[in-house]
Coordinates of C-alpha atoms in Angstrom, one line a residue:
M119 CA -13.8 13.8 99.4
K120 CA -16.1 16.7 100.2
K121 CA -13.6 19.2 98.9
L122 CA -13.1 17.2 95.7
I123 CA -16.8 17.2 95.0
L124 CA -17.1 20.9 95.7
R125 CA -14.3 21.7 93.3
A126 CA -15.9 19.5 90.6
Y127 CA -19.2 21.4 91.0
C128 CA -17.4 24.7 90.8
L129 CA -15.8 23.7 87.5
I130 CA -19.2 22.7 86.2
G131 CA -20.7 26.0 87.4
I132 CA -18.0 27.9 85.5
L133 CA -18.8 25.9 82.3
F134 CA -22.5 26.7 82.8
L135 CA -21.6 30.4 83.1
F136 CA -19.6 30.1 79.9
L137 CA -22.5 28.6 78.0
F138 CA -24.8 31.3 79.2
L139 CA -22.5 34.1 78.2
Y140 CA -21.9 32.4 74.8
G141 CA -25.7 32.4 74.2
L142 CA -26.0 36.0 75.5
F143 CA -23.3 37.4 73.2
N144 CA -25.0 35.6 70.2
L145 CA -28.4 37.2 70.9
R146 CA -30.1 38.5 67.7
L147 CA -33.6 39.7 68.8
S148 CA -36.0 41.3 66.3
V149 CA -39.7 41.9 67.0
Q150 CA -41.9 43.5 64.3
R151 CA -45.0 45.3 65.5
K152 CA -47.9 46.3 63.2
M153 CA -50.4 48.7 64.6
D154 CA -53.2 47.6 62.3
L155 CA -54.3 44.5 64.1
T156 CA -56.3 42.3 61.7
G157 CA -56.1 39.0 63.5
Y158 CA -54.9 35.6 62.3
G159 CA -56.2 32.3 61.2
E160 CA -55.1 28.7 61.5
I161 CA -54.2 26.7 58.4
T162 CA -56.0 23.4 58.5
E163 CA -56.2 22.5 54.8
Y164 CA -52.9 21.0 53.9
V165 CA -51.6 17.7 52.5
T166 CA -49.3 15.6 54.6
S167 CA -46.8 12.9 53.4
T168 CA -43.9 11.1 54.8
V169 CA -40.9 10.8 52.5
K170 CA -37.7 8.7 52.9
D171 CA -34.6 11.0 52.9
E172 CA -31.1 9.7 53.6
T173 CA -29.9 13.2 54.4
A174 CA -32.5 13.6 57.2
P175 CA -31.2 12.8 60.8
L176 CA -33.7 9.8 61.1
G177 CA -33.8 8.9 57.4
E178 CA -37.2 10.4 56.7
K179 CA -39.1 13.7 56.7
T180 CA -42.7 14.9 56.9
V181 CA -43.8 17.2 54.1
L182 CA -46.8 19.6 54.5
S183 CA -48.1 21.4 51.4
F184 CA -50.9 24.0 50.9
R185 CA -51.8 26.8 48.6
L186 CA -51.2 30.3 50.0
K187 CA -54.2 32.7 50.1
D188 CA -55.5 35.9 51.7
V189 CA -52.0 37.4 52.1
R190 CA -51.9 41.2 52.3
S191 CA -49.6 43.8 53.8
D192 CA -51.0 43.5 57.3
Y193 CA -51.7 39.8 57.2
N194 CA -48.6 38.2 55.9
T195 CA -46.8 36.2 58.7
L196 CA -46.7 32.4 58.9
L197 CA -45.8 31.2 62.4
F198 CA -45.5 27.6 63.6
L199 CA -43.9 25.8 66.5
T200 CA -41.6 22.9 66.0
A201 CA -39.8 20.8 68.6
H202 CA -36.4 19.3 67.7
Q203 CA -37.1 19.3 64.0
N204 CA -35.0 20.7 61.1
V205 CA -37.3 22.9 59.0
T206 CA -37.1 23.9 55.3
V207 CA -39.9 26.1 53.7
Y208 CA -40.3 26.2 49.9
L209 CA -42.3 28.8 48.0
G210 CA -42.9 27.0 44.8
S211 CA -39.4 25.5 44.1
D212 CA -37.5 28.2 46.0
I213 CA -36.2 27.8 49.5
I214 CA -37.3 30.9 51.5
Y215 CA -36.6 29.7 55.0
Q216 CA -34.5 27.1 56.8
M217 CA -34.1 26.2 60.5
E218 CA -31.1 24.0 61.3
P219 CA -28.9 23.6 64.4
K220 CA -26.0 26.0 64.7
D221 CA -22.5 24.7 64.9
G222 CA -20.4 25.4 68.0
I223 CA -19.0 23.9 71.2
F224 CA -21.7 22.1 73.1
M225 CA -24.3 23.1 70.6
P226 CA -26.9 20.2 70.2
K227 CA -27.8 18.6 66.9
S228 CA -31.3 19.9 67.4
P229 CA -32.5 23.5 66.8
G230 CA -34.6 23.0 69.9
V231 CA -38.2 24.2 70.5
V232 CA -38.6 27.1 68.1
Y233 CA -41.3 29.3 66.6
N234 CA -40.6 29.5 62.9
E235 CA -41.6 32.8 61.3
V236 CA -42.0 33.3 57.5
V237 CA -43.2 36.6 56.0
F238 CA -44.9 36.6 52.6
R239 CA -45.7 39.3 50.0
N240 CA -49.0 40.1 48.3
E241 CA -47.8 38.6 45.0
D242 CA -47.2 35.2 46.8
N243 CA -51.0 34.5 46.9
G244 CA -52.0 31.4 45.0
R245 CA -48.5 29.9 45.1
T246 CA -47.8 26.5 46.8
I247 CA -46.0 26.4 50.1
K248 CA -44.2 23.2 51.1
I249 CA -42.8 22.7 54.6
E250 CA -40.3 19.9 55.2
L251 CA -40.0 18.7 58.9
M252 CA -37.1 16.4 59.7
P253 CA -37.2 15.2 63.3
V254 CA -33.8 15.0 65.0
Y255 CA -34.9 12.6 67.8
E256 CA -37.2 9.7 67.9
G257 CA -40.8 10.4 69.1
V258 CA -40.9 14.1 68.2
N259 CA -42.4 14.0 64.8
D260 CA -45.4 16.2 65.7
I261 CA -47.4 18.1 63.1
P262 CA -47.3 21.8 64.2
E263 CA -50.2 24.2 64.3
M264 CA -49.7 26.8 61.6
M265 CA -50.9 30.3 62.2
L266 CA -51.2 32.9 59.3
G267 CA -52.0 36.5 59.9
N268 CA -50.8 39.6 61.6
G269 CA -47.4 39.0 63.2
Y270 CA -48.0 41.2 66.2
Q271 CA -51.5 39.7 66.8
I272 CA -50.0 36.2 66.8
F273 CA -47.3 37.3 69.1
K274 CA -49.9 38.6 71.5
V275 CA -51.9 35.4 71.4
I276 CA -48.8 33.3 72.2
L277 CA -48.0 35.7 75.1
F278 CA -51.4 35.5 76.6
S279 CA -51.6 31.7 76.1
N280 CA -48.4 31.5 78.2
L281 CA -49.5 34.1 80.7
P282 CA -50.6 31.6 83.4
I283 CA -47.2 29.8 83.5
L284 CA -45.2 33.0 83.1
S285 CA -47.2 34.6 85.9
L286 CA -46.6 31.7 88.2
C287 CA -42.9 31.8 87.4
A288 CA -42.8 35.6 88.0
V289 CA -44.4 35.0 91.4
I290 CA -41.9 32.3 92.3
I291 CA -38.9 34.4 91.2
F292 CA -40.3 37.3 93.2
I293 CA -40.7 35.2 96.3
G294 CA -37.1 34.0 95.9
I295 CA -35.8 37.5 95.6
M296 CA -37.7 38.7 98.6
Q297 CA -36.4 35.9 100.6
I298 CA -32.9 36.8 99.8
V299 CA -33.6 40.5 100.6
A300 CA -35.2 39.4 103.9
A301 CA -32.3 37.1 104.8
L302 CA -29.6 39.8 104.0
A303 CA -31.6 42.5 105.9
N304 CA -31.9 40.3 109.0
G305 CA -28.5 38.8 108.7
K306 CA -27.5 39.4 112.3
Q307 CA -30.8 37.9 113.6
E308 CA -31.1 35.1 111.0
E309 CA -29.8 31.9 112.6
N310 CA -30.1 29.9 109.4
M311 CA -29.0 32.6 106.9
S312 CA -27.2 30.1 104.6
I313 CA -30.2 27.9 104.5
A314 CA -32.4 30.9 103.6
L315 CA -30.1 31.9 100.8
T316 CA -29.9 28.3 99.5
H317 CA -33.7 27.9 99.4
S318 CA -34.1 31.4 97.8
T319 CA -31.5 30.6 95.1
F320 CA -33.2 27.3 94.4
T321 CA -36.6 29.0 94.1
I322 CA -35.2 31.6 91.6
I323 CA -33.5 28.9 89.5
I324 CA -36.7 26.9 89.3
G325 CA -38.6 30.0 88.2
I326 CA -36.1 30.9 85.6
W327 CA -36.0 27.2 84.4
K328 CA -39.7 27.2 83.7
V329 CA -39.6 30.6 82.0
L330 CA -36.9 29.3 79.7
D331 CA -38.9 26.1 79.1
S332 CA -42.1 28.0 78.1
D333 CA -43.5 28.3 74.6
F334 CA -43.1 32.1 74.9
M335 CA -39.3 31.8 75.0
A336 CA -39.5 29.7 71.8
L337 CA -40.2 32.9 70.0
F338 CA -36.5 33.9 70.6
A339 CA -34.9 30.5 70.4
K340 CA -34.0 30.7 66.7
D341 CA -31.5 33.6 67.4
L342 CA -30.6 32.5 70.9
P343 CA -29.6 28.7 70.7
V344 CA -28.5 28.6 74.3
L345 CA -32.1 28.5 75.3
T346 CA -32.2 25.0 74.0
I347 CA -29.5 23.9 76.4
L348 CA -30.1 25.9 79.6
P349 CA -33.3 24.1 80.7
F350 CA -31.5 20.7 80.4
I351 CA -28.5 21.9 82.3
I352 CA -30.7 23.1 85.2
V353 CA -32.5 19.7 85.2
M354 CA -29.0 18.1 85.7
F355 CA -28.6 20.0 88.9
L356 CA -32.1 19.5 90.1
P357 CA -31.5 16.3 92.1
L358 CA -28.7 18.0 94.0
M359 CA -30.8 21.1 94.7
I360 CA -33.7 19.0 96.0
M361 CA -31.4 16.9 98.1
K362 CA -30.0 20.1 99.7
V363 CA -33.5 21.3 100.5
I364 CA -34.4 18.0 102.2
F365 CA -31.1 18.1 104.1
D366 CA -31.9 21.6 105.4
V367 CA -35.5 20.6 106.3
L368 CA -34.1 17.9 108.5
S369 CA -32.1 20.6 110.3
T370 CA -28.8 19.4 108.6
Y371 CA -29.1 16.0 110.2
K372 CA -25.9 14.0 109.4
S373 CA -26.4 10.8 107.5
T374 CA -24.2 8.7 105.2
A375 CA -27.2 8.6 102.8
W376 CA -26.7 12.2 101.9
I377 CA -23.3 11.7 100.2
W378 CA -24.6 9.4 97.5
P379 CA -26.8 11.8 95.6
E380 CA -23.9 14.3 95.5
V381 CA -21.6 11.7 94.0
V382 CA -24.2 10.2 91.6
T383 CA -25.3 13.6 90.4
L384 CA -21.7 14.7 89.8
I385 CA -21.1 11.6 87.8
G386 CA -24.3 12.0 85.8
I387 CA -23.5 15.7 85.0
C388 CA -20.0 14.8 83.8
A389 CA -21.4 12.0 81.7
C390 CA -23.9 14.2 80.0
F391 CA -21.3 16.9 79.3
I392 CA -18.9 14.3 77.9
M393 CA -21.6 12.8 75.6
Q394 CA -22.6 16.2 74.4
F395 CA -19.1 17.3 73.8
F396 CA -18.1 14.3 71.7
G397 CA -21.4 14.2 69.9
I398 CA -22.5 10.8 71.4
A399 CA -25.8 12.1 72.6
D400 CA -27.4 15.5 73.2
F401 CA -28.5 16.8 76.5
R402 CA -32.1 16.1 75.6
E403 CA -31.3 12.5 74.7
T404 CA -29.7 12.0 78.1
Y405 CA -32.7 13.3 80.1
Y406 CA -33.0 9.8 81.6
V407 CA -29.7 10.5 83.5
P408 CA -31.0 13.3 85.7
V409 CA -34.3 11.3 86.1
I410 CA -32.2 8.4 87.5
C411 CA -30.3 10.7 89.7
L412 CA -33.5 12.2 90.9
G413 CA -34.8 8.7 91.8
I414 CA -31.6 7.9 93.7
C415 CA -31.9 11.3 95.4
F416 CA -35.4 10.5 96.7
F417 CA -34.5 7.0 97.6
C418 CA -31.5 8.2 99.7
A419 CA -33.6 10.9 101.3
I420 CA -36.1 8.2 102.4
I421 CA -33.2 6.2 103.8
G422 CA -31.9 9.3 105.6
I423 CA -35.2 10.0 107.2
I424 CA -35.6 6.4 108.3
Q425 CA -32.2 6.7 110.0
Y426 CA -33.2 10.0 111.5
I427 CA -36.5 8.6 112.9
K428 CA -34.6 5.6 114.5
E429 CA -32.2 8.1 116.3
N430 CA -34.6 11.0 117.1
G431 CA -38.1 9.6 116.8
F432 CA -41.0 10.7 114.6
D433 CA -40.7 14.4 115.5
N434 CA -41.6 17.6 113.6
D435 CA -38.4 17.5 111.5
A436 CA -39.1 14.0 110.4
K437 CA -42.7 14.9 109.5
A438 CA -41.5 18.0 107.6
G439 CA -38.9 15.9 105.7
L440 CA -41.5 13.3 104.7
A441 CA -43.9 16.0 103.5
C442 CA -41.0 17.6 101.6
I443 CA -40.2 14.3 99.9
F444 CA -43.8 13.6 99.0
L445 CA -44.3 17.1 97.5
G446 CA -41.0 16.8 95.7
I447 CA -41.9 13.4 94.1
L448 CA -45.4 14.6 93.2
W449 CA -44.0 17.8 91.6
T450 CA -41.1 16.3 89.7
G451 CA -43.1 13.2 88.7
L452 CA -45.8 15.3 87.1
D453 CA -43.2 17.5 85.4
I454 CA -41.4 14.5 84.0
Y455 CA -44.7 12.9 82.8
T456 CA -45.8 16.2 81.2
F457 CA -42.4 16.6 79.4
M458 CA -42.4 13.1 78.0
A459 CA -46.1 13.2 77.0
T460 CA -45.8 16.6 75.2
S461 CA -42.2 16.4 73.8
G462 CA -41.4 19.3 76.0
I463 CA -44.2 21.5 74.6
T464 CA -46.8 22.4 77.2
R465 CA -48.6 25.5 78.6
F466 CA -50.2 23.5 81.4
P467 CA -49.1 25.1 84.7
I468 CA -50.2 22.5 87.2
S469 CA -46.6 21.3 87.8
M470 CA -45.7 24.9 88.8
F471 CA -48.8 25.1 91.0
L472 CA -47.4 22.0 92.8
F473 CA -43.9 23.6 93.0
L474 CA -45.5 26.7 94.5
L475 CA -47.1 24.5 97.1
F476 CA -43.7 22.9 97.7
L477 CA -42.2 26.4 98.0
L478 CA -44.9 27.6 100.4
F479 CA -44.3 24.5 102.5
L480 CA -40.5 25.4 102.7
I481 CA -41.3 29.0 103.6
F482 CA -43.7 27.9 106.3
R483 CA -41.1 25.4 107.7
R484 CA -38.4 28.1 107.7
M485 CA -40.7 30.5 109.5
Q486 CA -41.3 27.8 112.1
I487 CA -37.5 27.2 112.5
S488 CA -36.9 31.0 112.6
R489 CA -39.6 31.5 115.3
Q490 CA -38.1 28.7 117.4
G491 CA -34.6 30.2 116.8
M492 CA -35.9 33.6 117.9
E493 CA -37.4 32.2 121.0
V494 CA -34.2 30.4 121.9
G495 CA -32.1 33.4 120.9
M496 CA -34.2 35.7 123.1
Q497 CA -33.7 33.3 126.0
A498 CA -30.0 33.1 125.3
R499 CA -29.7 36.9 125.1
Q500 CA -31.7 37.2 128.4
Y501 CA -29.4 34.7 130.1
K502 CA -26.3 36.4 128.7
K503 CA -27.6 39.8 129.9
L504 CA -28.2 38.3 133.4
A505 CA -24.8 36.7 133.3
Y506 CA -23.0 39.9 132.4
H507 CA -25.1 42.7 133.9
D508 CA -25.9 44.0 137.4
A509 CA -29.6 43.8 137.9
L510 CA -29.9 46.9 140.1
T511 CA -27.9 49.4 138.1
G512 CA -27.8 47.8 134.6
F513 CA -24.0 48.2 134.6
Y514 CA -21.8 45.4 133.4
N515 CA -20.7 43.1 136.3
R516 CA -17.4 41.7 137.4
A517 CA -17.6 38.8 135.0
A518 CA -18.0 41.2 132.1
Y519 CA -15.1 43.3 133.5
V520 CA -12.7 40.3 133.6
D521 CA -13.8 39.1 130.1
F522 CA -13.2 42.5 128.6
L523 CA -9.7 42.8 130.1
A524 CA -8.9 39.5 128.4
S525 CA -10.5 40.4 125.0
S526 CA -8.8 41.6 121.9
E527 CA -10.8 44.8 122.1
F528 CA -8.9 45.9 125.3
D529 CA -5.7 47.7 124.5
L530 CA -3.8 48.1 127.8
K531 CA -1.6 51.0 126.5
K532 CA -4.6 53.1 125.3
C533 CA -7.0 52.5 128.2
I534 CA -7.4 54.2 131.6
L535 CA -8.6 52.0 134.5
V536 CA -10.8 53.8 137.0
A537 CA -11.8 52.5 140.5
F538 CA -14.8 53.9 142.6
D539 CA -16.0 53.2 146.1
L540 CA -19.2 54.4 147.7
N541 CA -18.5 55.8 151.2
N542 CA -20.8 54.8 154.1
L543 CA -23.1 52.5 152.1
K544 CA -23.2 50.1 155.0
K545 CA -24.2 52.9 157.4
C546 CA -27.0 54.0 155.0
N547 CA -28.3 50.4 154.9
D548 CA -28.2 50.0 158.7
L549 CA -29.7 53.4 159.6
L550 CA -32.2 54.0 156.7
G551 CA -32.9 50.5 155.4
H552 CA -31.9 48.6 152.3
D553 CA -34.4 50.5 150.1
K554 CA -32.6 53.7 150.7
G555 CA -29.3 51.9 150.2
D556 CA -30.5 50.7 146.8
I557 CA -31.5 54.3 145.9
Y558 CA -28.0 55.4 147.0
I559 CA -26.4 52.8 144.7
K560 CA -28.6 53.7 141.7
E561 CA -28.1 57.4 142.0
A562 CA -24.4 57.0 142.4
A563 CA -24.4 54.8 139.3
K564 CA -26.2 57.5 137.3
I565 CA -23.6 60.0 138.2
I566 CA -20.7 57.7 137.3
M567 CA -22.3 56.8 134.0
D568 CA -23.0 60.5 133.1
C569 CA -19.4 61.5 133.9
F570 CA -17.4 58.5 132.6
G571 CA -19.7 56.4 130.4
E572 CA -19.4 58.5 127.3
R573 CA -15.7 57.5 126.9
G574 CA -15.9 53.9 128.0
R575 CA -17.6 51.1 129.9
C576 CA -18.8 51.3 133.5
Y577 CA -19.0 48.2 135.8
R578 CA -20.4 47.4 139.2
L579 CA -17.8 45.1 140.7
G580 CA -19.3 44.4 144.1
G581 CA -21.6 45.9 146.7
D582 CA -20.1 49.3 146.9
E583 CA -17.3 48.9 144.4
F584 CA -17.5 50.3 140.8
G585 CA -15.1 50.5 138.0
A586 CA -14.7 52.0 134.5
I587 CA -12.5 51.4 131.5
L588 CA -11.9 54.6 129.5
L589 CA -11.0 54.1 125.8
D590 CA -8.7 56.6 124.1
D591 CA -8.9 59.2 126.8
T592 CA -6.2 61.2 128.5
M593 CA -5.3 61.4 132.1
E594 CA -6.0 65.2 132.1
D595 CA -9.5 64.6 130.8
C596 CA -10.0 61.8 133.4
K597 CA -9.1 64.3 136.2
K598 CA -11.8 66.7 134.8
R599 CA -14.3 63.9 134.8
S600 CA -13.5 63.1 138.4
K601 CA -13.9 66.8 139.3
R602 CA -17.3 66.9 137.5
M603 CA -18.4 63.8 139.3
Q604 CA -17.6 65.3 142.7
D605 CA -19.6 68.4 141.7
R606 CA -22.6 66.2 140.9
V607 CA -22.2 64.4 144.2
A608 CA -22.2 67.7 146.1
E609 CA -25.3 68.8 144.2
F610 CA -27.1 65.6 145.1
N611 CA -26.2 65.9 148.8
K612 CA -27.6 69.5 148.8
N613 CA -31.0 68.3 147.6
S614 CA -31.1 65.0 149.5
P615 CA -32.6 65.2 153.0
D616 CA -31.5 61.8 154.3
I617 CA -28.9 60.1 152.0
H618 CA -25.4 61.5 152.1
M619 CA -23.4 60.3 149.1
G620 CA -19.6 60.1 148.8
I621 CA -17.7 58.5 145.9
A622 CA -14.0 58.0 146.1
C623 CA -12.2 57.7 142.8
G624 CA -8.8 56.6 141.6
F625 CA -7.4 56.1 138.1
A626 CA -4.2 54.9 136.4
M627 CA -2.9 54.2 133.0
F628 CA -0.4 51.5 132.1
D629 CA 3.2 52.5 132.7
A630 CA 5.8 50.0 131.4
E631 CA 8.3 51.2 134.0
E632 CA 6.0 50.6 136.9
D633 CA 3.5 47.9 135.8
A634 CA 4.3 44.3 134.9
D635 CA 0.7 43.7 133.8
V636 CA -2.8 45.0 133.9
H637 CA -3.3 43.9 137.5
A638 CA -0.4 46.2 138.6
T639 CA -2.2 49.1 136.9
I640 CA -5.5 48.2 138.7
R641 CA -3.6 48.1 142.0
R642 CA -2.3 51.7 141.4
A643 CA -5.9 52.9 140.6
D644 CA -7.2 51.2 143.8
K645 CA -4.4 52.7 145.9
M646 CA -5.3 56.2 144.6
M647 CA -9.0 55.5 145.3
Y648 CA -8.3 54.4 148.9
E649 CA -6.2 57.4 149.6
E650 CA -9.0 59.7 148.4
K651 CA -11.5 57.6 150.4
F652 CA -9.4 58.1 153.6
R653 CA -9.0 61.8 152.9
M654 CA -12.8 62.2 152.4
K655 CA -13.4 60.4 155.7
Q656 CA -11.0 62.7 157.4
Q657 CA -13.0 65.6 156.1
G658 CA -16.3 64.1 157.2
A659 CA -17.5 63.5 153.6

């Protein structure tokens, strides 16, 4: 079932990418700038009438008419914002501008939220302008504010009026990007890297959604019709994204309640796409579908938290989950209310302030989890170090030696096994004390590491027993290392007034004719080491 849902979402994601590329390739962007900024004015003196028209989508249209005046070369642009209305502008009896939806796969029957731009000439002064507005959906028959003046100045005013919401979106997108960078940079230490990347992607998508949904982007919507669709597609996925966040906040607690939002959201998305494709209803007309999915999402989240509390108690994860749901309901509820009350036209950034609060809560929660994970990880690494290292010398211990011999990193045919034994360590402990014995062990370990450590791993296997595994070394080089070790031992003994060191060494490489397995090779290395140990004792070393 999970795989089927995942594949369905992948197909929808591919379709979403297709729509984005379709809009991108149809981009026609043209911005005119005039250096002589002479300002603008709002047209308030006009006549309004409602006229029946069978050709209009809803059977009627609103007509605005006024007389044009004060037009000159640097003060000649009429700009007005319409939401889901077909627009026709007449100069006298001539049509000089039309805004209608574009034909194409998945293109809606509405031109969307668009800034309409009409440029006049000096000789148009005194002529009558008539603007016909034909709403495509019920409840969007708003009379637009009409601005006449310098095109660049109006552009600046629109930009600055949208600056609060655009700035918030920029901050949110930046936070999302920085979280991704931090997660990738600390990939090895990040215990919940997939959660970090999920939350970061969710953050960036929400920021992009609100940028696309701003009035500023309506300046480009006429030539980029995909901007009409993208925000609604993001809204379709919103319940699923929020559910995933709540799921992560609860430390991926398993609950049967989690599966229902996935299924319901998938069904809702498919239904919206089918209705759009067959012309039954546009994405905007089916906004109630993601709203219903969102309600189901929060309901299931509450059920999931109740189950969690019954099993685990009212702990920090449960409190964080409830806080996440509360902030999510508050943010999405305000956003839905604002959308319905303004027909999707708003510059009021309070919903993004709430999302920023929601985001900061998620970051704070993740920092808590990461800090807890770091503490647990540090303890685990400390325990692992104690389990695999000798406390006195810092060498790997016998457990690490056995594990390495059984690992895939160990290649019997390319490794040389070396055995060491410290002569007269017991005598040193008995005559000079265990403190001197520890110095003997540590100094011998340093010499072994200096001579053999650069080509492999060194181990303390017992009280006076050491071993080494050389990687990609030759027997001839190993003999040279053994000789260098004995020279270092002799130098130590010359400068040591009380401790007399002796290190016996034997080594062997796997031979298929002699050795049945690695243990046979170890026995040959031990035999060579004991022979040298006996010879050294015979010589009084």
